mmCIF file of C-alpha atoms in Angstrom:
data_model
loop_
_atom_site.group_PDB
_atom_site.id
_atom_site.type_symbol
_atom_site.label_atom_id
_atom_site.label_comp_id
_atom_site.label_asym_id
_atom_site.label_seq_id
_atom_site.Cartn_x
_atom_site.Cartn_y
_atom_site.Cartn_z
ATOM 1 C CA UNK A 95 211.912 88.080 104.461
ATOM 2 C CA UNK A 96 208.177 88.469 105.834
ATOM 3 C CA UNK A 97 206.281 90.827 103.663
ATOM 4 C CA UNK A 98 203.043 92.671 104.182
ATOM 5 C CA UNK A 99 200.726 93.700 101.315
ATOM 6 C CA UNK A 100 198.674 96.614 101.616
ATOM 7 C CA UNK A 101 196.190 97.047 98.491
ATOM 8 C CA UNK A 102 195.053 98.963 96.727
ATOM 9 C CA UNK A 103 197.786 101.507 97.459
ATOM 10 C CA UNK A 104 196.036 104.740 95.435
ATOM 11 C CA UNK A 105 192.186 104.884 95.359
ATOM 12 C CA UNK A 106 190.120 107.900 94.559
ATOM 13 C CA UNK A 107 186.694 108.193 95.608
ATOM 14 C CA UNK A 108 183.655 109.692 95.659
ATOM 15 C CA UNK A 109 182.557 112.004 99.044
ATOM 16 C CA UNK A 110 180.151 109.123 100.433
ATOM 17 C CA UNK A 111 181.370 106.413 99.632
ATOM 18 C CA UNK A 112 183.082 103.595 101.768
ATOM 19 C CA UNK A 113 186.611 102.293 100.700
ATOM 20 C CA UNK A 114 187.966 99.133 102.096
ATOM 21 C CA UNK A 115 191.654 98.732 102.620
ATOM 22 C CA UNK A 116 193.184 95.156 103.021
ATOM 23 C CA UNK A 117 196.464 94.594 105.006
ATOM 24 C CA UNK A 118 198.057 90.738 104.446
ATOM 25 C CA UNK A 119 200.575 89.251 106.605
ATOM 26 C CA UNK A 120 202.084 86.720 103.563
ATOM 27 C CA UNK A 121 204.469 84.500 105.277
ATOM 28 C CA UNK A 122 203.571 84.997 109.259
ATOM 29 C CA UNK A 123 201.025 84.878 111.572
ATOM 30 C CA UNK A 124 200.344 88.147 113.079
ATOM 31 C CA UNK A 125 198.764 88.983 116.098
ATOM 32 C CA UNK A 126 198.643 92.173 116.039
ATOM 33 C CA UNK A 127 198.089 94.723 113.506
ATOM 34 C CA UNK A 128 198.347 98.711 113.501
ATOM 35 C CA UNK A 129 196.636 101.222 111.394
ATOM 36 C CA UNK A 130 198.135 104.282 110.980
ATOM 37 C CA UNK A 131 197.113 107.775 109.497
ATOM 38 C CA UNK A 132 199.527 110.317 107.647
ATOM 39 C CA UNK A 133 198.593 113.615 106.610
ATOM 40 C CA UNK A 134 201.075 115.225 103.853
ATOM 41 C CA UNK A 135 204.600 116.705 105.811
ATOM 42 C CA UNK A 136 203.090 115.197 108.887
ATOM 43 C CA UNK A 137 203.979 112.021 111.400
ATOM 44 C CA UNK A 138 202.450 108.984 111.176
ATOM 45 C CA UNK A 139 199.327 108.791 113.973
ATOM 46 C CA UNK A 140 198.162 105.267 115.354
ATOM 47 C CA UNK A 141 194.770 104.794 114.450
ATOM 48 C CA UNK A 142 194.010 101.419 116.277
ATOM 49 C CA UNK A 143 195.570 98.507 117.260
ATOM 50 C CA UNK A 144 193.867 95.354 116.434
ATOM 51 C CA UNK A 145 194.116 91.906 117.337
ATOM 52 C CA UNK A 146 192.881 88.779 115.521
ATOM 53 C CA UNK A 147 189.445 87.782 116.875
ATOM 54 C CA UNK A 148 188.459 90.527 119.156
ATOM 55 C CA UNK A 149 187.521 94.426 119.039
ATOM 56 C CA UNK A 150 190.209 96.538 117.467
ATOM 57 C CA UNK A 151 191.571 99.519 120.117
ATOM 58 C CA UNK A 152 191.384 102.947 119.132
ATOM 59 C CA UNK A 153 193.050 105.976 120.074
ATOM 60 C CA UNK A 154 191.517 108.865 121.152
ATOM 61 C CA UNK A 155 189.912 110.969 118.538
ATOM 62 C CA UNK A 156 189.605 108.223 116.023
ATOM 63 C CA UNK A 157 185.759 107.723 115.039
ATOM 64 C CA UNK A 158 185.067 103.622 115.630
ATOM 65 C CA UNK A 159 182.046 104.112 113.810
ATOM 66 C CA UNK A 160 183.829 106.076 110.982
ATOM 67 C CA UNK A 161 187.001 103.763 110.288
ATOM 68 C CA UNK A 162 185.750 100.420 110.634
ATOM 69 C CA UNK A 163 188.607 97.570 111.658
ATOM 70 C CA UNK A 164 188.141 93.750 110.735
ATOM 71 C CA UNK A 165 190.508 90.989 111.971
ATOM 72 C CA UNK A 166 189.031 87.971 111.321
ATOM 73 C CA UNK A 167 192.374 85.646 110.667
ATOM 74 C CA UNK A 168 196.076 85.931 111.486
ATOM 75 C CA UNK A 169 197.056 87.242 107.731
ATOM 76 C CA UNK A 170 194.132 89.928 107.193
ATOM 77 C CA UNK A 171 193.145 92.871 108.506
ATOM 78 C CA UNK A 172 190.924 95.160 106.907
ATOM 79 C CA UNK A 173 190.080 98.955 107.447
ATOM 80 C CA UNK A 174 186.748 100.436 106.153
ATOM 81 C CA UNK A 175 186.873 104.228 105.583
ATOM 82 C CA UNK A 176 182.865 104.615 105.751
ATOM 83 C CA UNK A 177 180.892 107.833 103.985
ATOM 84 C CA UNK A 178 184.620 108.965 103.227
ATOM 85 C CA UNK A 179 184.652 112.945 103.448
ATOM 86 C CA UNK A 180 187.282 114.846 101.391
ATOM 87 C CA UNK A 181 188.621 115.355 104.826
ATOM 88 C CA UNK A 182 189.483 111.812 105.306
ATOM 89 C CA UNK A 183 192.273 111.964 102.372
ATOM 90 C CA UNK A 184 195.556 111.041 103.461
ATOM 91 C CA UNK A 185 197.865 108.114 103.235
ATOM 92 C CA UNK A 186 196.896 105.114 105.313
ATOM 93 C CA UNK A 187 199.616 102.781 106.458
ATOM 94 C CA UNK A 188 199.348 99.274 108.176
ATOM 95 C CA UNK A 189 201.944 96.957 110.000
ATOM 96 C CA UNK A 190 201.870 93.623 111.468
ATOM 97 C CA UNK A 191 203.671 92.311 114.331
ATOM 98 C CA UNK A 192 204.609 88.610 114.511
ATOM 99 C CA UNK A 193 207.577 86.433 115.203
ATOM 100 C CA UNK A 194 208.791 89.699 117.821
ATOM 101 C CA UNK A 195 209.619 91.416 114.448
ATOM 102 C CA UNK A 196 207.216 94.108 113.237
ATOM 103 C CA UNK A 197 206.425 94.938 109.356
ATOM 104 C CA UNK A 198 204.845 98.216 107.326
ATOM 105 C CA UNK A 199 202.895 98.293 104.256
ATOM 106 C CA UNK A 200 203.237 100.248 101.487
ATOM 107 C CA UNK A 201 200.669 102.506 102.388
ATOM 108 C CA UNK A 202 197.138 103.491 100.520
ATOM 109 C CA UNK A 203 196.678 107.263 99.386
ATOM 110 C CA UNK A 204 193.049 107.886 99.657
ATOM 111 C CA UNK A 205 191.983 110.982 97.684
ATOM 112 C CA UNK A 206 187.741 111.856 98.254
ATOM 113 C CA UNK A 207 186.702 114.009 95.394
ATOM 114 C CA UNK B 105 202.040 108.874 127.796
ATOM 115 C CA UNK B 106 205.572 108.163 125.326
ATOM 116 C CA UNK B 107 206.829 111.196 122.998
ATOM 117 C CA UNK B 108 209.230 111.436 120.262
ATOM 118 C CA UNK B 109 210.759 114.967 119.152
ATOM 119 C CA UNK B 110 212.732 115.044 116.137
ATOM 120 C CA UNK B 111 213.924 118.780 116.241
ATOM 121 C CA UNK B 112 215.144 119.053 113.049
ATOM 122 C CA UNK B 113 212.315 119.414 110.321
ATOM 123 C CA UNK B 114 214.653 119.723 107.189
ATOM 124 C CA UNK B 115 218.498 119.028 107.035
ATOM 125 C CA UNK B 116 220.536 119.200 103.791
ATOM 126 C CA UNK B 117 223.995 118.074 103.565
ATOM 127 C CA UNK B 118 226.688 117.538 100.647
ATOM 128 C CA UNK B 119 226.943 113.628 99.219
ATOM 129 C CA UNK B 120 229.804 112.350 100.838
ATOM 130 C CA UNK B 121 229.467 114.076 104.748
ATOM 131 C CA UNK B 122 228.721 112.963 107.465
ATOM 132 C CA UNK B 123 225.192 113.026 108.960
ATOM 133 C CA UNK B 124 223.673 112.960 112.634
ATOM 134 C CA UNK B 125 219.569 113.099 112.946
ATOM 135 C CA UNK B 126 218.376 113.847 116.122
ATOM 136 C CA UNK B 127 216.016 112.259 118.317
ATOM 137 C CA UNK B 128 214.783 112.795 122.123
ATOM 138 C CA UNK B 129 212.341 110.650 123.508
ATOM 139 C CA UNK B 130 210.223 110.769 126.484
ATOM 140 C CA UNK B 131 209.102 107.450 128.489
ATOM 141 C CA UNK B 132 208.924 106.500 131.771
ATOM 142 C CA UNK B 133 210.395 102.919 131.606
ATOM 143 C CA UNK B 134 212.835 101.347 128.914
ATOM 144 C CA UNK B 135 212.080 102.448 125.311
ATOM 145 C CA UNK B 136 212.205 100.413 122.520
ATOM 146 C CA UNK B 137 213.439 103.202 120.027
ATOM 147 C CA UNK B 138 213.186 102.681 116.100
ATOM 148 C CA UNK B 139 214.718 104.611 112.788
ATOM 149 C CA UNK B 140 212.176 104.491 109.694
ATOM 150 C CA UNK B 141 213.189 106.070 106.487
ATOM 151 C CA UNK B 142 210.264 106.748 103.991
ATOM 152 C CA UNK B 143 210.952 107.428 100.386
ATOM 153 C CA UNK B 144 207.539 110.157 98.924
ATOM 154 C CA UNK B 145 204.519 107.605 98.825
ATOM 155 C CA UNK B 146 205.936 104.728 100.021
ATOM 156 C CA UNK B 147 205.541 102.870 103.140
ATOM 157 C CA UNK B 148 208.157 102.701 106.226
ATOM 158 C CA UNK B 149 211.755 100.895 106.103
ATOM 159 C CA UNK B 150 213.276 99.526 109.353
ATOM 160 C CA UNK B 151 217.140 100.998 109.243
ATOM 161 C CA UNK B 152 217.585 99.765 113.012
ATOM 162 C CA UNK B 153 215.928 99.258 116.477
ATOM 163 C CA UNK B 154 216.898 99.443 119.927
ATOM 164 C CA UNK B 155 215.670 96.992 122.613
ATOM 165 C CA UNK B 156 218.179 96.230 125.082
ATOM 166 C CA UNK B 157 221.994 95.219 125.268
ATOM 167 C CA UNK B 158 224.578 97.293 123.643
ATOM 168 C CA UNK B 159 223.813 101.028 123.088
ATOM 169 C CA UNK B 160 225.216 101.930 119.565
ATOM 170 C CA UNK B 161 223.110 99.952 116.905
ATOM 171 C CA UNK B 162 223.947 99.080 113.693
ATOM 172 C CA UNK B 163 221.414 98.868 110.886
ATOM 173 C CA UNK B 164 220.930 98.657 107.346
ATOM 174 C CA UNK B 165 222.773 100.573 104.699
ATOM 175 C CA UNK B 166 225.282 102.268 106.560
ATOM 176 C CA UNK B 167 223.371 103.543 109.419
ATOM 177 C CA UNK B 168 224.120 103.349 113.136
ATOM 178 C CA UNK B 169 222.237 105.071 116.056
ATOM 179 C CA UNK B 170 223.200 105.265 119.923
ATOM 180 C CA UNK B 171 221.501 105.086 122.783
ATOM 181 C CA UNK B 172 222.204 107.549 125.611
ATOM 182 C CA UNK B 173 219.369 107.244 128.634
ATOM 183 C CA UNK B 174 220.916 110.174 130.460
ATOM 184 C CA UNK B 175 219.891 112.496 127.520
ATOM 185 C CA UNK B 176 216.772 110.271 126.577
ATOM 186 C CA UNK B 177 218.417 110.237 122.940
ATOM 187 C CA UNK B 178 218.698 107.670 119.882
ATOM 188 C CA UNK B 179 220.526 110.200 117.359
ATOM 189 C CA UNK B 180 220.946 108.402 113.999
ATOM 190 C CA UNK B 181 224.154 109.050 112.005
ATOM 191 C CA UNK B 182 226.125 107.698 108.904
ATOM 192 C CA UNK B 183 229.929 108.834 108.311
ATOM 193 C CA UNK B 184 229.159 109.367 104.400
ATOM 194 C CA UNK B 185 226.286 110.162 102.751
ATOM 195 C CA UNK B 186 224.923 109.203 99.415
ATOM 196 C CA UNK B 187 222.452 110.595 97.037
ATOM 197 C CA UNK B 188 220.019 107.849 97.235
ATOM 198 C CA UNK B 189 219.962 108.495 101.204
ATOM 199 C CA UNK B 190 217.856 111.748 100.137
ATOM 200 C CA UNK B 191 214.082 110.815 102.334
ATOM 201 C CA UNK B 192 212.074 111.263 105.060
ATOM 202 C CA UNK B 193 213.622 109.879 108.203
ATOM 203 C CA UNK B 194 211.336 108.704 111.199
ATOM 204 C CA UNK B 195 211.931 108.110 115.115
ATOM 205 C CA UNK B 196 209.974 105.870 116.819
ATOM 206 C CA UNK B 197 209.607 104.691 120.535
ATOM 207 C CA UNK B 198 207.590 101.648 121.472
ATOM 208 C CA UNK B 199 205.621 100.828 124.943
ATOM 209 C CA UNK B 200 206.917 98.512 126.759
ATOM 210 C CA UNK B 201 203.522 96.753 126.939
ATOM 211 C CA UNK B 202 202.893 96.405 123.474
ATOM 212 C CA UNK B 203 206.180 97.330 121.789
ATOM 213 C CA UNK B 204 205.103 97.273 118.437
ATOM 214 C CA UNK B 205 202.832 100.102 119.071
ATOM 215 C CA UNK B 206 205.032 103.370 117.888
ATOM 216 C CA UNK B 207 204.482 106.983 118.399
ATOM 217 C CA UNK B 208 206.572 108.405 115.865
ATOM 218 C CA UNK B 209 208.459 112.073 115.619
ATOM 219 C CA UNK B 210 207.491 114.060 113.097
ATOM 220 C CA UNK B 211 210.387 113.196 110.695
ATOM 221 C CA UNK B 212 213.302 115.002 109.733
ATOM 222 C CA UNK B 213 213.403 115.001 105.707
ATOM 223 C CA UNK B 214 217.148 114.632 104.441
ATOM 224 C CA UNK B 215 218.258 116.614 101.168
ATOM 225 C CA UNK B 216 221.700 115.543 99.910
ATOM 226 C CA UNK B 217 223.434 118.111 97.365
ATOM 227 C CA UNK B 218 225.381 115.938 94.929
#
């Protein structure tokens, strides 16, 4: 069935520092990918919404500037965590719509130290 | 703007019984309703979705889930538990718009006593 790779799925970090998070589609095209944000015991919160080749959407309260989302083909989306703060640790998730059918990562724990 | 409420935080029940998650959800036109399950660090598992058509959905591994508009529920349920059930179980309603775009409840973690 249609897979999609998150990497890397644990990465600790300096307070700072940017972390890039990469979200592949392997065997469909998708149009649309979500990132999501999950603090421990808590729900997962949409982030953005991005689709290939334009501006990503973001919800309300999410920092553009801060959590920087790249499209650029149908298989990859990336999601920049820039100057991570301790306060940005949680566990990122991604999914990818295509083919009407919808797909989750495996999620990236970010820990800033 | 869509809502899920999952009013149980924490449910444990003995292997073998029957289980029944709750879920209300609140949207103005036809939701698309989902069921994740989430084992600890691990990403999301589709059990079953809702779109249109018949109201009681089956999904994966046992799991079924009904659809009642008049109480603006998608309760999930299995007749007999087993131990490897034992996660965190998600509700999820999609826009119409953009269905794929899920505001999720804030999960109802299942314990199962052997």
């Amino acid at each position: 069935g249609a897979v999609v790779s998150q990497h890397p799925s644990r990465v600790i970090c300096k307070s700072g520092t940017s972390v890039k998070i990469e979200c592949r589609s392997l065997d469909f095209q998708a149009t649309t990918m979500f990132w999501y944000r999950q603090f421990p015991k808590q729900s997962l919160m949409l982030m953005a919404t991005s689709n290939e080749g334009s501006k990503a959407t973001y919800e309300q309260g999410v920092e553009k500037d801060k959590f920087l989302i790249n499209h650029a083909s149908l298989t990859l989306s990336t999601l920049t965590v820039t100057s991570a703060h301790p306060e940005d640790s949680s566990f990122y998730i991604c999914s990818a719509n295509g083919n009407e059918k919808l797909f989750f990562g495996s999620g990236t724990q970010l820990s800033v130290l | 703007a869509q809502s899920v409420t999952q009013p149980d935080i924490h449910i444990t029940v003995s292997e073998g019984a029957s289980l029944e998650l709750r879920c209300n959800y609140s949207y103005g036109a036809t939701p698309y309703l989902f069921w994740y399950v989430q084992s600890p660090g691990q990403g999301l598992q589709l059990l079953l979705k809702y779109f249109s058509g018949d109201t009681l959905v089956q999904g994966i591994k046992g799991f079924e889930a009904e659809f009642k508009r008049s109480q603006s529920s998608f309760n999930l349920r299995k007749p007999s538990v087993h131990w490897s059930d034992a996660a965190e179980y998600f509700c999820a309603v999609g826009s119409g718009a953009g269905s794929y775009q899920l505001t999720f409840g804030k999960g109802t973690k299942l314990s199962v006593i052997p």
